């Protein structure tokens, strides 16, 4: 059978690697050379989006344009949902058309502070279903990939989620997100308290949703949950988790329900048992959807 999307996926892998090289050279320069960093200050001017802690740099914008341009040349009819294009006013509606869902730098706050986890995340959906996902963890130089129905891989090696079914023997990943609204922060802390006090072995967060999800797929953590993420943070990672044998859920209601890419809520876990337990412990508040006008 002809694998219609393989060419697109090969293109995504090349684009993510090239984009990652742009991000990494910036991040590494910050780590190692104060003088160069100061010289580049203009180029790495930090701007803000939805709040004073929702950061964006010129590198995010440049990398997104690089990816979009290269895809447009090869696949002129395809559509895009890109984090920085949406921030600039483009619509964020997922249709049935082939759509590239791009986060040029997932972990922008890490990037700005030279905290060494940043990723380029490219998901590709058709009929609102993710067909492939590519996450390039550029400072680790790890390429995570998944094709629907064909497994998940890191640098070509198959990925498998952890087989731990006991949440009390687990590590859970989560993030605090970029809202500093005290009421939202209280709800995030109350969920975190409930999860910690199950008790679990520990809670971690890499500062990028995409890498957190690759950690679930790799079996290093049993689950990742977050409320407030966006479709570009999770499109690629969600397929990588499910193709590694994991489970995806929304956090709405008692039993979670299926993942809705636009709902800004996700639980990605190694098993249904652990996913459902997390859903029971967390406060399922609903930020405005990504596709809400
Ligand atoms: C952010 C990261 C972070 C998560 C935020 C995201 P960005 O993405 O994934 O881990 O907590 O919710 O917005 O802004 O760096 O692309």
CSV table of C-alpha atoms and ligand atoms in Angstrom, one decimal:
chain,number,residue,atom,x,y,z
A,1,UNK,CA,0.0,0.0,0.0
A,2,UNK,CA,1.3,3.5,-0.9
A,3,UNK,CA,2.3,5.4,2.2
A,4,UNK,CA,0.9,8.8,1.2
A,5,UNK,CA,2.3,10.9,4.1
A,6,UNK,CA,5.8,9.4,4.3
A,7,UNK,CA,7.3,12.2,2.0
A,8,UNK,CA,5.6,14.8,4.2
A,9,UNK,CA,7.0,13.2,7.4
A,10,UNK,CA,10.5,12.9,5.8
A,11,UNK,CA,10.3,16.6,5.1
A,12,UNK,CA,9.2,17.3,8.7
A,13,UNK,CA,12.2,15.5,10.1
A,14,UNK,CA,14.6,17.5,7.9
A,15,UNK,CA,12.8,20.8,8.7
A,16,UNK,CA,12.8,20.0,12.5
A,17,UNK,CA,16.5,19.2,12.4
A,18,UNK,CA,17.4,22.4,10.5
A,19,UNK,CA,15.1,24.5,12.8
A,20,UNK,CA,16.7,22.8,15.8
A,21,UNK,CA,20.1,23.8,14.6
A,22,UNK,CA,19.0,27.4,14.6
A,23,UNK,CA,17.5,27.2,18.1
A,24,UNK,CA,20.4,25.3,19.6
A,25,UNK,CA,23.1,27.5,18.3
A,26,UNK,CA,21.3,30.4,20.0
A,27,UNK,CA,20.8,28.5,23.3
A,28,UNK,CA,24.4,27.2,23.4
A,29,UNK,CA,25.8,30.6,22.7
A,30,UNK,CA,23.9,31.9,25.7
A,31,UNK,CA,25.4,29.2,27.9
A,32,UNK,CA,28.9,29.5,26.9
A,33,UNK,CA,29.7,33.0,25.9
A,34,UNK,CA,28.6,36.1,27.7
A,35,UNK,CA,30.3,38.4,25.2
A,36,UNK,CA,28.6,36.9,22.2
A,37,UNK,CA,25.4,36.9,24.1
A,38,UNK,CA,25.6,40.6,24.7
A,39,UNK,CA,26.5,41.2,21.1
A,40,UNK,CA,23.4,39.2,20.1
A,41,UNK,CA,21.1,40.9,22.5
A,42,UNK,CA,19.0,42.7,19.9
A,43,UNK,CA,18.6,39.5,17.9
A,44,UNK,CA,17.3,37.7,21.0
A,45,UNK,CA,15.0,40.4,22.3
A,46,UNK,CA,12.4,38.8,24.6
A,47,UNK,CA,8.8,39.9,24.0
A,48,UNK,CA,5.6,38.8,25.7
A,49,UNK,CA,2.3,37.5,24.4
A,50,UNK,CA,-0.8,36.6,26.6
A,51,UNK,CA,0.9,37.5,29.9
A,52,UNK,CA,4.2,38.9,31.2
A,53,UNK,CA,5.5,35.4,31.5
A,54,UNK,CA,4.4,34.1,28.1
A,55,UNK,CA,7.6,34.7,26.2
A,56,UNK,CA,8.5,34.9,22.6
A,57,UNK,CA,11.8,35.7,20.8
A,58,UNK,CA,12.7,36.6,17.3
A,59,UNK,CA,14.1,33.1,17.0
A,60,UNK,CA,10.7,31.6,17.6
A,61,UNK,CA,9.3,33.7,14.8
A,62,UNK,CA,12.2,33.1,12.5
A,63,UNK,CA,12.2,29.4,13.0
A,64,UNK,CA,8.4,29.1,12.4
A,65,UNK,CA,8.8,31.1,9.1
A,66,UNK,CA,11.6,28.8,8.0
A,67,UNK,CA,9.5,25.7,8.6
A,68,UNK,CA,6.4,27.1,7.0
A,69,UNK,CA,8.3,28.4,3.9
A,70,UNK,CA,10.0,25.1,3.3
A,71,UNK,CA,6.7,23.2,3.6
A,72,UNK,CA,4.9,25.6,1.3
A,73,UNK,CA,7.4,25.0,-1.4
A,74,UNK,CA,6.9,21.3,-1.3
A,75,UNK,CA,3.2,21.1,-0.3
A,76,UNK,CA,1.6,24.3,-1.5
A,77,UNK,CA,-2.0,23.3,-0.7
A,78,UNK,CA,-1.4,22.3,2.9
A,79,UNK,CA,-2.6,24.4,5.8
A,80,UNK,CA,-0.8,25.6,9.0
A,81,UNK,CA,-1.4,26.2,12.6
A,82,UNK,CA,1.7,27.8,14.0
A,83,UNK,CA,2.2,29.1,17.5
A,84,UNK,CA,3.6,32.4,16.4
A,85,UNK,CA,1.3,32.9,13.3
A,86,UNK,CA,-1.7,32.5,15.7
A,87,UNK,CA,-0.1,35.0,18.1
A,88,UNK,CA,0.2,37.3,15.1
A,89,UNK,CA,-3.6,37.0,14.4
A,90,UNK,CA,-4.0,34.0,12.1
A,91,UNK,CA,-6.9,31.6,12.8
A,92,UNK,CA,-6.5,28.5,14.9
A,93,UNK,CA,-9.2,26.2,13.5
A,94,UNK,CA,-8.5,22.5,12.8
A,95,UNK,CA,-10.2,21.5,9.6
A,96,UNK,CA,-10.1,18.1,7.7
A,97,UNK,CA,-7.5,19.5,5.3
A,98,UNK,CA,-3.8,18.3,5.7
A,99,UNK,CA,-2.5,20.7,8.4
A,100,UNK,CA,0.9,21.2,9.8
A,101,UNK,CA,0.8,22.1,13.5
A,102,UNK,CA,4.0,23.8,14.5
A,103,UNK,CA,5.6,24.9,17.7
A,104,UNK,CA,9.0,26.3,16.5
A,105,UNK,CA,10.5,26.4,20.0
A,106,UNK,CA,8.6,24.4,22.7
A,107,UNK,CA,10.2,25.6,25.9
A,108,UNK,CA,10.7,29.3,25.0
A,109,UNK,CA,11.2,30.2,28.6
A,110,UNK,CA,13.9,27.5,28.9
A,111,UNK,CA,15.4,28.9,25.7
A,112,UNK,CA,15.5,32.4,27.1
A,113,UNK,CA,17.1,31.3,30.3
A,114,UNK,CA,19.4,28.7,28.7
A,115,UNK,CA,17.7,25.9,30.7
A,116,UNK,CA,18.8,23.0,28.5
A,117,UNK,CA,15.5,21.5,27.2
A,118,UNK,CA,14.0,22.9,24.1
A,119,UNK,CA,12.2,21.2,21.2
A,120,UNK,CA,10.9,21.8,17.7
A,121,UNK,CA,7.5,20.2,17.5
A,122,UNK,CA,5.7,19.4,14.2
A,123,UNK,CA,2.4,17.5,14.1
A,124,UNK,CA,0.5,16.8,10.9
A,125,UNK,CA,-3.2,16.1,10.8
A,126,UNK,CA,-5.7,15.0,8.2
A,127,UNK,CA,-9.4,14.7,8.9
A,128,UNK,CA,-8.5,16.2,12.4
A,129,UNK,CA,-6.5,13.1,13.1
A,130,UNK,CA,-2.7,13.3,13.7
A,131,UNK,CA,-0.9,11.3,11.0
A,132,UNK,CA,2.6,11.9,12.2
A,133,UNK,CA,4.5,13.7,14.9
A,134,UNK,CA,8.1,14.9,15.0
A,135,UNK,CA,9.7,16.3,18.1
A,136,UNK,CA,13.4,17.3,17.9
A,137,UNK,CA,14.9,17.8,21.3
A,138,UNK,CA,17.7,19.9,20.0
A,139,UNK,CA,20.1,20.2,22.9
A,140,UNK,CA,19.9,16.5,23.6
A,141,UNK,CA,20.1,15.9,19.8
A,142,UNK,CA,17.3,13.4,20.0
A,143,UNK,CA,14.8,13.0,17.1
A,144,UNK,CA,11.4,11.5,18.3
A,145,UNK,CA,9.0,10.4,15.5
A,146,UNK,CA,5.7,8.6,15.2
A,147,UNK,CA,3.5,7.6,12.3
A,148,UNK,CA,-0.1,6.6,13.0
A,149,UNK,CA,-0.3,2.8,13.3
A,150,UNK,CA,3.4,2.4,12.8
A,151,UNK,CA,5.0,2.9,16.2
A,152,UNK,CA,7.1,5.6,17.9
A,153,UNK,CA,10.8,6.0,17.7
A,154,UNK,CA,13.8,7.9,19.1
A,155,UNK,CA,16.6,8.1,16.6
A,156,UNK,CA,15.1,5.1,14.9
A,157,UNK,CA,14.9,3.0,18.1
A,158,UNK,CA,11.4,1.9,19.1
A,159,UNK,CA,9.8,3.5,22.1
A,160,UNK,CA,7.6,1.8,24.7
A,161,UNK,CA,5.9,3.4,27.7
A,162,UNK,CA,6.6,2.1,31.2
A,163,UNK,CA,4.7,-1.0,32.3
A,164,UNK,CA,4.2,0.4,35.9
A,165,UNK,CA,0.5,0.2,36.8
A,166,UNK,CA,0.8,1.4,40.4
A,167,UNK,CA,0.7,5.2,40.5
A,168,UNK,CA,2.3,5.1,44.0
A,169,UNK,CA,5.5,3.7,42.2
A,170,UNK,CA,5.4,6.4,39.5
A,171,UNK,CA,6.9,9.7,38.5
A,172,UNK,CA,4.4,12.2,37.1
A,173,UNK,CA,5.4,15.2,34.9
A,174,UNK,CA,3.4,18.5,34.8
A,175,UNK,CA,4.0,22.2,34.3
A,176,UNK,CA,2.7,25.4,35.9
A,177,UNK,CA,1.9,27.0,32.5
A,178,UNK,CA,2.0,30.7,31.8
A,179,UNK,CA,-1.1,32.0,33.7
A,180,UNK,CA,-0.3,33.9,36.9
A,181,UNK,CA,-3.9,34.6,37.7
A,182,UNK,CA,-4.0,33.7,41.4
A,183,UNK,CA,-7.2,31.7,41.1
A,184,UNK,CA,-5.8,29.6,38.2
A,185,UNK,CA,-2.6,29.2,40.2
A,186,UNK,CA,-4.5,28.0,43.3
A,187,UNK,CA,-6.3,25.4,41.2
A,188,UNK,CA,-3.0,24.2,39.7
A,189,UNK,CA,-1.5,23.9,43.1
A,190,UNK,CA,-4.5,22.1,44.6
A,191,UNK,CA,-4.3,19.5,41.7
A,192,UNK,CA,-0.6,19.2,42.3
A,193,UNK,CA,-1.1,18.6,46.0
A,194,UNK,CA,-3.6,15.9,45.3
A,195,UNK,CA,-1.3,14.1,42.9
A,196,UNK,CA,1.7,14.4,45.2
A,197,UNK,CA,-0.2,13.1,48.2
A,198,UNK,CA,-1.5,10.0,46.4
A,199,UNK,CA,1.6,9.6,47.1
A,200,UNK,CA,3.7,9.4,44.0
A,201,UNK,CA,7.4,8.9,43.9
A,202,UNK,CA,7.9,12.4,42.4
A,203,UNK,CA,6.8,15.2,40.2
A,204,UNK,CA,9.0,16.6,37.4
A,205,UNK,CA,8.7,19.0,34.5
A,206,UNK,CA,11.1,19.6,31.7
A,207,UNK,CA,9.6,23.0,30.8
A,208,UNK,CA,8.4,21.8,27.4
A,209,UNK,CA,5.2,19.8,26.9
A,210,UNK,CA,6.7,18.1,23.9
A,211,UNK,CA,9.6,16.7,25.8
A,212,UNK,CA,7.5,15.8,28.8
A,213,UNK,CA,5.4,13.7,26.4
A,214,UNK,CA,8.5,12.1,24.9
A,215,UNK,CA,9.5,11.2,28.4
A,216,UNK,CA,6.2,9.4,28.8
A,217,UNK,CA,6.7,7.6,25.5
A,218,UNK,CA,10.3,6.6,26.6
A,219,UNK,CA,9.1,5.1,29.9
A,220,UNK,CA,11.0,7.6,32.0
A,221,UNK,CA,7.8,9.0,33.6
A,222,UNK,CA,4.5,7.3,33.9
A,223,UNK,CA,2.3,10.3,33.0
A,224,UNK,CA,2.2,14.0,32.0
A,225,UNK,CA,-0.8,16.3,32.6
A,226,UNK,CA,-1.4,20.0,32.1
A,227,UNK,CA,-4.2,22.4,31.8
A,228,UNK,CA,-3.6,25.5,29.6
A,229,UNK,CA,-1.4,24.0,26.9
A,230,UNK,CA,-2.1,24.6,23.2
A,231,UNK,CA,-2.6,22.4,20.2
A,232,UNK,CA,0.9,23.2,18.9
A,233,UNK,CA,2.4,22.0,22.2
A,234,UNK,CA,0.7,18.6,22.1
A,235,UNK,CA,-0.1,17.6,18.5
A,236,UNK,CA,3.2,15.8,17.7
A,237,UNK,CA,3.8,14.5,21.3
A,238,UNK,CA,0.3,13.0,21.6
A,239,UNK,CA,0.9,10.6,18.7
A,240,UNK,CA,4.4,9.8,20.0
A,241,UNK,CA,2.8,8.7,23.3
A,242,UNK,CA,-0.1,6.7,21.8
A,243,UNK,CA,2.2,5.0,19.3
A,244,UNK,CA,4.5,4.0,22.2
A,245,UNK,CA,1.5,2.2,23.8
A,246,UNK,CA,0.3,5.1,26.0
A,247,UNK,CA,-3.2,6.5,26.6
A,248,UNK,CA,-4.5,10.1,26.0
A,249,UNK,CA,-7.4,11.8,27.8
A,250,UNK,CA,-9.0,15.1,28.4
A,251,UNK,CA,-9.5,15.9,32.0
A,252,UNK,CA,-13.1,16.7,31.8
A,253,UNK,CA,-15.7,14.9,33.9
A,254,UNK,CA,-15.1,11.9,36.2
A,255,UNK,CA,-13.7,9.6,33.5
A,256,UNK,CA,-11.7,12.0,31.4
A,257,UNK,CA,-13.1,11.4,27.9
A,258,UNK,CA,-11.0,11.3,24.7
A,259,UNK,CA,-8.3,13.8,24.1
A,260,UNK,CA,-9.6,16.9,22.3
A,261,UNK,CA,-6.6,18.6,20.7
A,262,UNK,CA,-8.2,22.1,21.0
A,263,UNK,CA,-9.4,21.8,24.6
A,264,UNK,CA,-6.1,23.0,26.2
A,265,UNK,CA,-6.1,20.0,28.6
A,266,UNK,CA,-4.3,16.8,28.5
A,267,UNK,CA,-3.4,13.7,30.4
A,268,UNK,CA,-0.9,11.4,28.6
A,269,UNK,CA,-0.1,8.3,30.5
A,270,UNK,CA,1.4,4.8,30.2
A,271,UNK,CA,-1.9,3.2,31.1
A,272,UNK,CA,-5.6,3.8,31.4
A,273,UNK,CA,-5.4,3.0,35.2
A,274,UNK,CA,-2.9,5.8,35.8
A,275,UNK,CA,-4.6,8.3,33.4
A,276,UNK,CA,-8.0,7.8,35.1
A,277,UNK,CA,-6.5,8.2,38.6
A,278,UNK,CA,-4.9,11.5,37.6
A,279,UNK,CA,-8.2,12.7,36.1
A,280,UNK,CA,-9.8,12.0,39.4
A,281,UNK,CA,-7.2,14.0,41.3
A,282,UNK,CA,-7.1,17.1,39.2
A,283,UNK,CA,-9.3,20.2,39.1
A,284,UNK,CA,-10.6,20.2,35.5
A,285,UNK,CA,-11.0,24.0,34.9
A,286,UNK,CA,-11.4,25.0,31.3
A,287,UNK,CA,-9.4,27.8,29.8
A,288,UNK,CA,-10.8,29.2,26.6
A,289,UNK,CA,-10.4,26.7,23.8
A,290,UNK,CA,-7.8,27.2,21.1
A,291,UNK,CA,-10.5,27.4,18.4
A,292,UNK,CA,-12.7,29.8,20.3
A,293,UNK,CA,-12.9,33.0,18.4
B,1,LIG,C1,5.0,26.0,26.7
B,1,LIG,C2,5.8,24.8,27.2
B,1,LIG,C3,5.5,24.7,28.7
B,1,LIG,C4,4.1,24.6,29.0
B,1,LIG,C5,3.3,25.8,28.4
B,1,LIG,C6,3.6,25.9,27.0
B,1,LIG,P1,6.1,27.3,24.6
B,1,LIG,O1,5.2,26.1,25.3
B,1,LIG,O2,5.3,23.7,26.5
B,1,LIG,O3,6.1,23.5,29.2
B,1,LIG,O4,3.9,24.6,30.4
B,1,LIG,O5,1.9,25.6,28.7
B,1,LIG,O6,2.9,27.0,26.4
B,1,LIG,O7,5.3,28.6,24.8
B,1,LIG,O8,7.4,27.3,25.1
B,1,LIG,O9,6.0,27.0,23.1
